[in-house]
PDB file of C-alpha atoms in Angstrom:
ATOM      1  CA  UNK A   1      -7.743  16.005   7.790  1.00 93.00           C
ATOM      2  CA  UNK A   2      -6.128  13.494   6.054  1.00 96.00           C
ATOM      3  CA  UNK A   3      -4.568  14.637   2.589  1.00 96.00           C
ATOM      4  CA  UNK A   4      -5.093  12.290  -0.603  1.00 95.00           C
ATOM      5  CA  UNK A   5      -2.812  13.301  -3.109  1.00 95.00           C
ATOM      6  CA  UNK A   6      -3.826  13.817  -6.559  1.00 93.00           C
ATOM      7  CA  UNK A   7      -1.298  12.983  -9.193  1.00 88.00           C
ATOM      8  CA  UNK A   8      -3.579  12.181 -12.470  1.00 81.00           C
ATOM      9  CA  UNK A   9      -3.849   8.731 -11.728  1.00 70.00           C
ATOM     10  CA  UNK A  10      -6.781   7.078  -9.786  1.00 70.00           C
ATOM     11  CA  UNK A  11     -10.482   7.316  -9.153  1.00 72.00           C
ATOM     12  CA  UNK A  12      -9.462   9.557  -6.035  1.00 84.00           C
ATOM     13  CA  UNK A  13     -13.109  10.699  -5.366  1.00 83.00           C
ATOM     14  CA  UNK A  14     -13.804   6.854  -3.847  1.00 88.00           C
ATOM     15  CA  UNK A  15     -10.868   6.992  -1.718  1.00 90.00           C
ATOM     16  CA  UNK A  16     -12.428  10.792  -0.360  1.00 90.00           C
ATOM     17  CA  UNK A  17     -15.990   9.023   0.095  1.00 90.00           C
ATOM     18  CA  UNK A  18     -14.882   6.060   1.636  1.00 91.00           C
ATOM     19  CA  UNK A  19     -12.435   7.793   4.264  1.00 92.00           C
ATOM     20  CA  UNK A  20     -16.455  10.088   4.625  1.00 90.00           C
ATOM     21  CA  UNK A  21     -17.608   7.058   5.316  1.00 89.00           C
ATOM     22  CA  UNK A  22     -15.432   5.596   8.383  1.00 90.00           C
ATOM     23  CA  UNK A  23     -16.129   9.177   9.865  1.00 89.00           C
ATOM     24  CA  UNK A  24     -12.597  11.349   9.131  1.00 91.00           C
ATOM     25  CA  UNK A  25     -12.510  13.678   6.949  1.00 92.00           C
ATOM     26  CA  UNK A  26     -10.557  14.070   3.652  1.00 94.00           C
ATOM     27  CA  UNK A  27      -9.340  15.846   0.863  1.00 94.00           C
ATOM     28  CA  UNK A  28      -7.781  15.345  -2.722  1.00 94.00           C
ATOM     29  CA  UNK A  29      -5.408  17.494  -3.631  1.00 95.00           C
ATOM     30  CA  UNK A  30      -2.530  18.767  -5.414  1.00 95.00           C
ATOM     31  CA  UNK A  31      -0.981  21.574  -3.006  1.00 96.00           C
ATOM     32  CA  UNK A  32       2.449  20.925  -1.249  1.00 97.00           C
ATOM     33  CA  UNK A  33       1.668  23.425   1.698  1.00 97.00           C
ATOM     34  CA  UNK A  34      -1.848  21.227   2.220  1.00 97.00           C
ATOM     35  CA  UNK A  35      -0.511  17.875   2.144  1.00 97.00           C
ATOM     36  CA  UNK A  36       1.954  19.382   4.520  1.00 98.00           C
ATOM     37  CA  UNK A  37      -0.618  20.556   7.040  1.00 97.00           C
ATOM     38  CA  UNK A  38      -2.754  17.296   7.092  1.00 97.00           C
ATOM     39  CA  UNK A  39      -2.525  15.197  10.021  1.00 96.00           C
ATOM     40  CA  UNK A  40      -2.122  12.009   8.070  1.00 97.00           C
ATOM     41  CA  UNK A  41      -1.403  11.094   3.921  1.00 98.00           C
ATOM     42  CA  UNK A  42      -2.955   8.835   1.062  1.00 97.00           C
ATOM     43  CA  UNK A  43      -1.075   8.132  -1.767  1.00 96.00           C
ATOM     44  CA  UNK A  44      -3.486   6.302  -3.893  1.00 93.00           C
ATOM     45  CA  UNK A  45      -3.388   5.338  -7.490  1.00 84.00           C
ATOM     46  CA  UNK A  46      -4.171   2.742 -10.911  1.00 85.00           C
ATOM     47  CA  UNK A  47      -1.371   2.785 -13.756  1.00 82.00           C
ATOM     48  CA  UNK A  48       2.581   3.239 -14.905  1.00 88.00           C
ATOM     49  CA  UNK A  49       5.052   3.457 -12.533  1.00 91.00           C
ATOM     50  CA  UNK A  50       7.303   5.762 -14.808  1.00 90.00           C
ATOM     51  CA  UNK A  51       4.552   8.162 -15.207  1.00 91.00           C
ATOM     52  CA  UNK A  52       3.385   8.247 -11.842  1.00 92.00           C
ATOM     53  CA  UNK A  53       6.764   9.377 -10.856  1.00 94.00           C
ATOM     54  CA  UNK A  54       7.097  11.621 -12.927  1.00 93.00           C
ATOM     55  CA  UNK A  55       3.488  13.107 -12.491  1.00 93.00           C
ATOM     56  CA  UNK A  56       4.924  13.567  -8.631  1.00 95.00           C
ATOM     57  CA  UNK A  57       7.956  15.683  -9.777  1.00 95.00           C
ATOM     58  CA  UNK A  58       5.961  17.620 -12.213  1.00 95.00           C
ATOM     59  CA  UNK A  59       3.557  19.004 -10.017  1.00 95.00           C
ATOM     60  CA  UNK A  60       6.671  19.605  -7.330  1.00 96.00           C
ATOM     61  CA  UNK A  61       5.082  17.267  -4.601  1.00 96.00           C
ATOM     62  CA  UNK A  62       8.206  15.087  -4.187  1.00 96.00           C
ATOM     63  CA  UNK A  63       9.280  17.284  -1.428  1.00 97.00           C
ATOM     64  CA  UNK A  64       5.954  17.051   0.841  1.00 97.00           C
ATOM     65  CA  UNK A  65       5.669  13.514  -0.097  1.00 96.00           C
ATOM     66  CA  UNK A  66       8.952  13.121   1.531  1.00 96.00           C
ATOM     67  CA  UNK A  67       8.472  14.590   4.459  1.00 96.00           C
ATOM     68  CA  UNK A  68       4.536  13.305   5.056  1.00 97.00           C
ATOM     69  CA  UNK A  69       7.180  10.041   4.669  1.00 97.00           C
ATOM     70  CA  UNK A  70       9.618  10.973   7.112  1.00 95.00           C
ATOM     71  CA  UNK A  71       7.762   8.497  10.148  1.00 94.00           C
ATOM     72  CA  UNK A  72       6.190  11.138  12.287  1.00 94.00           C
ATOM     73  CA  UNK A  73       2.736  11.248  11.026  1.00 96.00           C
ATOM     74  CA  UNK A  74       0.203   8.660   9.478  1.00 97.00           C
ATOM     75  CA  UNK A  75       0.776   7.387   5.739  1.00 98.00           C
ATOM     76  CA  UNK A  76      -1.100   4.876   3.858  1.00 97.00           C
ATOM     77  CA  UNK A  77      -0.094   3.894   0.221  1.00 97.00           C
ATOM     78  CA  UNK A  78      -2.633   1.676  -1.964  1.00 96.00           C
ATOM     79  CA  UNK A  79      -2.203   0.138  -5.461  1.00 95.00           C
ATOM     80  CA  UNK A  80       0.360   2.063  -7.567  1.00 94.00           C
ATOM     81  CA  UNK A  81       1.207   4.200  -4.265  1.00 95.00           C
ATOM     82  CA  UNK A  82       2.070   1.370  -2.667  1.00 97.00           C
ATOM     83  CA  UNK A  83       4.758   0.231  -5.585  1.00 96.00           C
ATOM     84  CA  UNK A  84       6.104   3.995  -5.241  1.00 96.00           C
ATOM     85  CA  UNK A  85       7.756   3.626  -1.973  1.00 97.00           C
ATOM     86  CA  UNK A  86      10.300   1.228  -3.494  1.00 96.00           C
ATOM     87  CA  UNK A  87      13.367   1.362  -5.034  1.00 95.00           C
ATOM     88  CA  UNK A  88      13.169   0.174  -8.206  1.00 94.00           C
ATOM     89  CA  UNK A  89      10.250  -1.209 -10.677  1.00 94.00           C
ATOM     90  CA  UNK A  90      10.925  -3.351 -14.230  1.00 91.00           C
ATOM     91  CA  UNK A  91       7.763  -1.494 -15.749  1.00 83.00           C
ATOM     92  CA  UNK A  92       8.736  -0.687 -19.117  1.00 77.00           C
ATOM     93  CA  UNK A  93      12.249  -0.787 -17.616  1.00 74.00           C
ATOM     94  CA  UNK A  94      13.847   0.319 -14.616  1.00 77.00           C
ATOM     95  CA  UNK A  95      13.206   3.072 -13.414  1.00 83.00           C
ATOM     96  CA  UNK A  96      13.657   4.957  -9.433  1.00 92.00           C
ATOM     97  CA  UNK A  97      10.656   4.704  -7.036  1.00 94.00           C
ATOM     98  CA  UNK A  98      10.516   6.737  -3.547  1.00 96.00           C
ATOM     99  CA  UNK A  99      12.724   4.067  -1.932  1.00 94.00           C
ATOM    100  CA  UNK A 100      11.338   4.092   1.458  1.00 95.00           C
ATOM    101  CA  UNK A 101      11.094  -0.045   1.392  1.00 95.00           C
ATOM    102  CA  UNK A 102      14.195  -1.512  -0.197  1.00 94.00           C
ATOM    103  CA  UNK A 103      12.896  -3.863  -2.737  1.00 95.00           C
ATOM    104  CA  UNK A 104      12.058  -4.254  -7.124  1.00 95.00           C
ATOM    105  CA  UNK A 105       8.731  -4.678  -8.340  1.00 96.00           C
ATOM    106  CA  UNK A 106       8.487  -6.719 -10.776  1.00 95.00           C
ATOM    107  CA  UNK A 107       5.795  -7.770 -13.413  1.00 94.00           C
ATOM    108  CA  UNK A 108       4.129 -11.309 -12.649  1.00 95.00           C
ATOM    109  CA  UNK A 109       5.431 -14.636 -14.383  1.00 93.00           C
ATOM    110  CA  UNK A 110       3.998 -16.502 -16.975  1.00 91.00           C
ATOM    111  CA  UNK A 111       1.531 -19.068 -16.157  1.00 90.00           C
ATOM    112  CA  UNK A 112      -1.915 -16.453 -14.823  1.00 91.00           C
ATOM    113  CA  UNK A 113      -4.135 -13.997 -16.433  1.00 93.00           C
ATOM    114  CA  UNK A 114      -2.528 -10.763 -16.432  1.00 93.00           C
ATOM    115  CA  UNK A 115      -3.773  -8.688 -14.376  1.00 94.00           C
ATOM    116  CA  UNK A 116      -4.637 -10.518 -10.923  1.00 96.00           C
ATOM    117  CA  UNK A 117      -7.804  -8.679 -10.725  1.00 96.00           C
ATOM    118  CA  UNK A 118     -10.387  -9.408  -8.508  1.00 96.00           C
ATOM    119  CA  UNK A 119     -10.858 -10.941  -4.701  1.00 98.00           C
ATOM    120  CA  UNK A 120      -8.088 -12.870  -3.037  1.00 98.00           C
ATOM    121  CA  UNK A 121      -6.727 -13.337   0.388  1.00 98.00           C
ATOM    122  CA  UNK A 122      -5.015 -12.057   2.026  1.00 98.00           C
ATOM    123  CA  UNK A 123      -2.955 -14.485   4.995  1.00 96.00           C
ATOM    124  CA  UNK A 124      -1.634 -12.199   8.280  1.00 94.00           C
ATOM    125  CA  UNK A 125       0.076 -12.451  11.363  1.00 88.00           C
ATOM    126  CA  UNK A 126      -1.928 -10.736  13.288  1.00 87.00           C
ATOM    127  CA  UNK A 127       0.539  -8.228  14.066  1.00 88.00           C
ATOM    128  CA  UNK A 128      -0.364  -5.498  11.881  1.00 94.00           C
ATOM    129  CA  UNK A 129      -2.587  -2.518  13.039  1.00 94.00           C
ATOM    130  CA  UNK A 130      -4.058  -2.417   9.968  1.00 95.00           C
ATOM    131  CA  UNK A 131      -4.954  -5.611  10.253  1.00 97.00           C
ATOM    132  CA  UNK A 132      -6.617  -5.323  13.587  1.00 96.00           C
ATOM    133  CA  UNK A 133     -10.455  -7.298  13.489  1.00 96.00           C
ATOM    134  CA  UNK A 134      -9.628  -8.891  10.129  1.00 97.00           C
ATOM    135  CA  UNK A 135      -9.489 -12.567  10.161  1.00 96.00           C
ATOM    136  CA  UNK A 136      -6.145 -13.894   8.638  1.00 94.00           C
ATOM    137  CA  UNK A 137      -7.846 -15.418   4.972  1.00 95.00           C
ATOM    138  CA  UNK A 138     -10.587 -12.160   4.303  1.00 97.00           C
ATOM    139  CA  UNK A 139     -10.536 -11.099   0.950  1.00 98.00           C
ATOM    140  CA  UNK A 140      -9.663  -8.389  -0.762  1.00 98.00           C
ATOM    141  CA  UNK A 141     -10.358  -6.705  -4.425  1.00 97.00           C
ATOM    142  CA  UNK A 142      -6.300  -6.468  -6.474  1.00 97.00           C
ATOM    143  CA  UNK A 143      -6.155  -5.156  -9.592  1.00 96.00           C
ATOM    144  CA  UNK A 144      -2.228  -4.383 -11.214  1.00 95.00           C
ATOM    145  CA  UNK A 145       0.201  -6.325 -13.571  1.00 95.00           C
ATOM    146  CA  UNK A 146       3.230  -6.621 -11.182  1.00 95.00           C
ATOM    147  CA  UNK A 147       3.833  -6.380  -7.664  1.00 96.00           C
ATOM    148  CA  UNK A 148       6.476  -5.730  -5.065  1.00 94.00           C
ATOM    149  CA  UNK A 149       9.643  -7.822  -3.643  1.00 94.00           C
ATOM    150  CA  UNK A 150      10.557  -6.616  -0.381  1.00 93.00           C
ATOM    151  CA  UNK A 151      14.701  -7.062   0.287  1.00 89.00           C
ATOM    152  CA  UNK A 152      15.498  -9.730   2.358  1.00 81.00           C
ATOM    153  CA  UNK A 153      11.650 -11.241   3.071  1.00 77.00           C
ATOM    154  CA  UNK A 154      11.119 -14.620   1.703  1.00 67.00           C
ATOM    155  CA  UNK A 155       7.745 -15.769   1.153  1.00 59.00           C
ATOM    156  CA  UNK A 156       5.774 -17.794   3.958  1.00 56.00           C
ATOM    157  CA  UNK A 157       6.848 -21.079   2.599  1.00 39.00           C
ATOM    158  CA  UNK A 158       6.082 -22.789   5.444  1.00 30.00           C
ATOM    159  CA  UNK A 159       3.109 -21.896   7.815  1.00 31.00           C
ATOM    160  CA  UNK A 160       1.909 -21.928  11.130  1.00 28.00           C
ATOM    161  CA  UNK A 161      -1.818 -22.675  11.381  1.00 29.00           C
ATOM    162  CA  UNK A 162      -2.393 -21.312   8.173  1.00 32.00           C
ATOM    163  CA  UNK A 163      -0.203 -17.914   9.573  1.00 32.00           C
ATOM    164  CA  UNK A 164       3.400 -16.615   7.682  1.00 36.00           C
ATOM    165  CA  UNK A 165       6.211 -18.045  10.053  1.00 37.00           C
ATOM    166  CA  UNK A 166       8.373 -14.572   9.160  1.00 38.00           C
ATOM    167  CA  UNK A 167       6.060 -12.564  10.476  1.00 35.00           C
ATOM    168  CA  UNK A 168       8.610  -9.316  10.674  1.00 39.00           C
ATOM    169  CA  UNK A 169      11.626  -8.292   8.575  1.00 37.00           C
ATOM    170  CA  UNK A 170      13.990  -5.974  10.569  1.00 35.00           C
ATOM    171  CA  UNK A 171      15.250  -3.028   7.980  1.00 33.00           C
ATOM    172  CA  UNK A 172      18.064  -1.361   9.925  1.00 32.00           C
ATOM    173  CA  UNK A 173      19.068   1.707   7.381  1.00 36.00           C
ATOM    174  CA  UNK A 174      15.499   2.739   7.714  1.00 39.00           C
ATOM    175  CA  UNK A 175      13.593   4.243  10.641  1.00 45.00           C
ATOM    176  CA  UNK A 176      13.532   2.247  14.244  1.00 46.00           C
ATOM    177  CA  UNK A 177      10.804  -0.895  13.757  1.00 64.00           C
ATOM    178  CA  UNK A 178      10.558  -4.295  12.079  1.00 85.00           C
ATOM    179  CA  UNK A 179       8.321  -3.826   8.458  1.00 91.00           C
ATOM    180  CA  UNK A 180       5.000  -6.500   9.269  1.00 94.00           C
ATOM    181  CA  UNK A 181       4.196  -8.038   5.949  1.00 96.00           C
ATOM    182  CA  UNK A 182       0.382  -9.419   4.786  1.00 97.00           C
ATOM    183  CA  UNK A 183       0.801 -12.145   1.856  1.00 97.00           C
ATOM    184  CA  UNK A 184      -1.063 -13.106  -0.915  1.00 97.00           C
ATOM    185  CA  UNK A 185      -0.889 -16.017  -3.370  1.00 96.00           C
ATOM    186  CA  UNK A 186      -1.321 -15.882  -7.380  1.00 96.00           C
ATOM    187  CA  UNK A 187       1.196 -18.247  -8.849  1.00 93.00           C
ATOM    188  CA  UNK A 188       3.225 -16.684  -6.140  1.00 93.00           C
ATOM    189  CA  UNK A 189       3.589 -15.279  -2.604  1.00 95.00           C
ATOM    190  CA  UNK A 190       3.522 -12.041  -2.468  1.00 96.00           C
ATOM    191  CA  UNK A 191       3.488  -8.938  -0.278  1.00 97.00           C
ATOM    192  CA  UNK A 192       0.075  -7.408   0.006  1.00 97.00           C
ATOM    193  CA  UNK A 193      -0.107  -5.345   2.611  1.00 97.00           C
ATOM    194  CA  UNK A 194       3.599  -3.854   4.748  1.00 97.00           C
ATOM    195  CA  UNK A 195       3.524  -1.504   7.996  1.00 95.00           C
ATOM    196  CA  UNK A 196       6.625  -0.132   9.405  1.00 94.00           C
ATOM    197  CA  UNK A 197       6.142   2.030  11.859  1.00 94.00           C
ATOM    198  CA  UNK A 198       2.949   5.029  11.119  1.00 96.00           C
ATOM    199  CA  UNK A 199       3.947   4.105   7.374  1.00 97.00           C
ATOM    200  CA  UNK A 200       1.394   1.596   5.781  1.00 97.00           C
ATOM    201  CA  UNK A 201       0.506   0.484   2.232  1.00 98.00           C
ATOM    202  CA  UNK A 202      -1.445  -2.462   0.406  1.00 98.00           C
ATOM    203  CA  UNK A 203      -1.533  -3.258  -3.364  1.00 97.00           C
ATOM    204  CA  UNK A 204      -5.241  -4.369  -3.161  1.00 97.00           C
ATOM    205  CA  UNK A 205      -7.738  -1.416  -3.070  1.00 96.00           C
ATOM    206  CA  UNK A 206      -9.827  -1.035   0.476  1.00 95.00           C
ATOM    207  CA  UNK A 207     -11.696   0.642  -0.550  1.00 94.00           C
ATOM    208  CA  UNK A 208     -13.148  -1.606  -3.033  1.00 94.00           C
ATOM    209  CA  UNK A 209     -13.267  -4.094  -0.345  1.00 96.00           C
ATOM    210  CA  UNK A 210     -16.453  -4.140   1.023  1.00 94.00           C
ATOM    211  CA  UNK A 211     -16.910  -4.961   4.794  1.00 95.00           C
ATOM    212  CA  UNK A 212     -13.203  -5.807   5.568  1.00 97.00           C
ATOM    213  CA  UNK A 213     -11.457  -3.047   3.494  1.00 96.00           C
ATOM    214  CA  UNK A 214     -13.865  -0.942   5.268  1.00 95.00           C
ATOM    215  CA  UNK A 215     -12.528  -1.765   8.595  1.00 97.00           C
ATOM    216  CA  UNK A 216      -8.750  -1.427   7.174  1.00 97.00           C
ATOM    217  CA  UNK A 217      -9.857   2.701   6.738  1.00 96.00           C
ATOM    218  CA  UNK A 218     -11.141   2.449   9.926  1.00 96.00           C
ATOM    219  CA  UNK A 219      -8.061   1.352  11.541  1.00 97.00           C
ATOM    220  CA  UNK A 220      -6.218   3.474   9.994  1.00 97.00           C
ATOM    221  CA  UNK A 221      -7.900   6.295  10.503  1.00 95.00           C
ATOM    222  CA  UNK A 222      -8.088   4.882  14.293  1.00 95.00           C
ATOM    223  CA  UNK A 223      -4.593   5.769  14.266  1.00 96.00           C
ATOM    224  CA  UNK A 224      -5.315   9.136  12.865  1.00 95.00           C
ATOM    225  CA  UNK A 225      -7.378  10.203  15.205  1.00 90.00           C
ATOM    226  CA  UNK A 226      -5.091   8.655  18.617  1.00 86.00           C
ATOM    227  CA  UNK A 227      -2.885  11.713  17.282  1.00 64.00           C
ATOM    228  CA  UNK A 228      -0.268  10.086  16.087  1.00 49.00           C
ATOM    229  CA  UNK A 229       1.725  12.754  14.937  1.00 45.00           C
TER     230      UNK A 229
END
């Protein structure tokens, strides 16, 4: 069973239904015990970074969330749930995140319409398990005004066959394994998805991304069913 953490942000029902469509049960919950007992955990969400962190603390979910992020079982962050994994955010003044992925969340610079809303290509180098069977350059659905900057990761300025040359960023201070990144361009290059060990996260909404979004959730479900815990 997948626990979808409810901290008052986002259309959680659509995430729950999407997992039902790919054949794995999911439950929306605010109960830390349910989060602890789940085979995998999903942290979705829309809205303001600082409010989300405050809600997680108020609901007593931060300790269970920390245990869900210890690398022992699959975890998926979506949209705001992805951004919360980073060290800090500049939204409405600097604030602390969960600090699982070193880096900061910044607002898009002037030049493009904000929020970044709609379909956009995501490029990957074929090394992310979430993207198995998904072509590089597939379209996913985005809605966000802020984007994450991964510490130590340069944008894929040069490419080979349309794919980033920089395919993995070792992060020695975190759990073993490389941090792999899928990229998107919206005025600037930004990390549209990350994967390290059993921790996965996407800036886009897979539950709203039709064919390829469902395939990504199927890939996550397969990891869960594989008994990764």
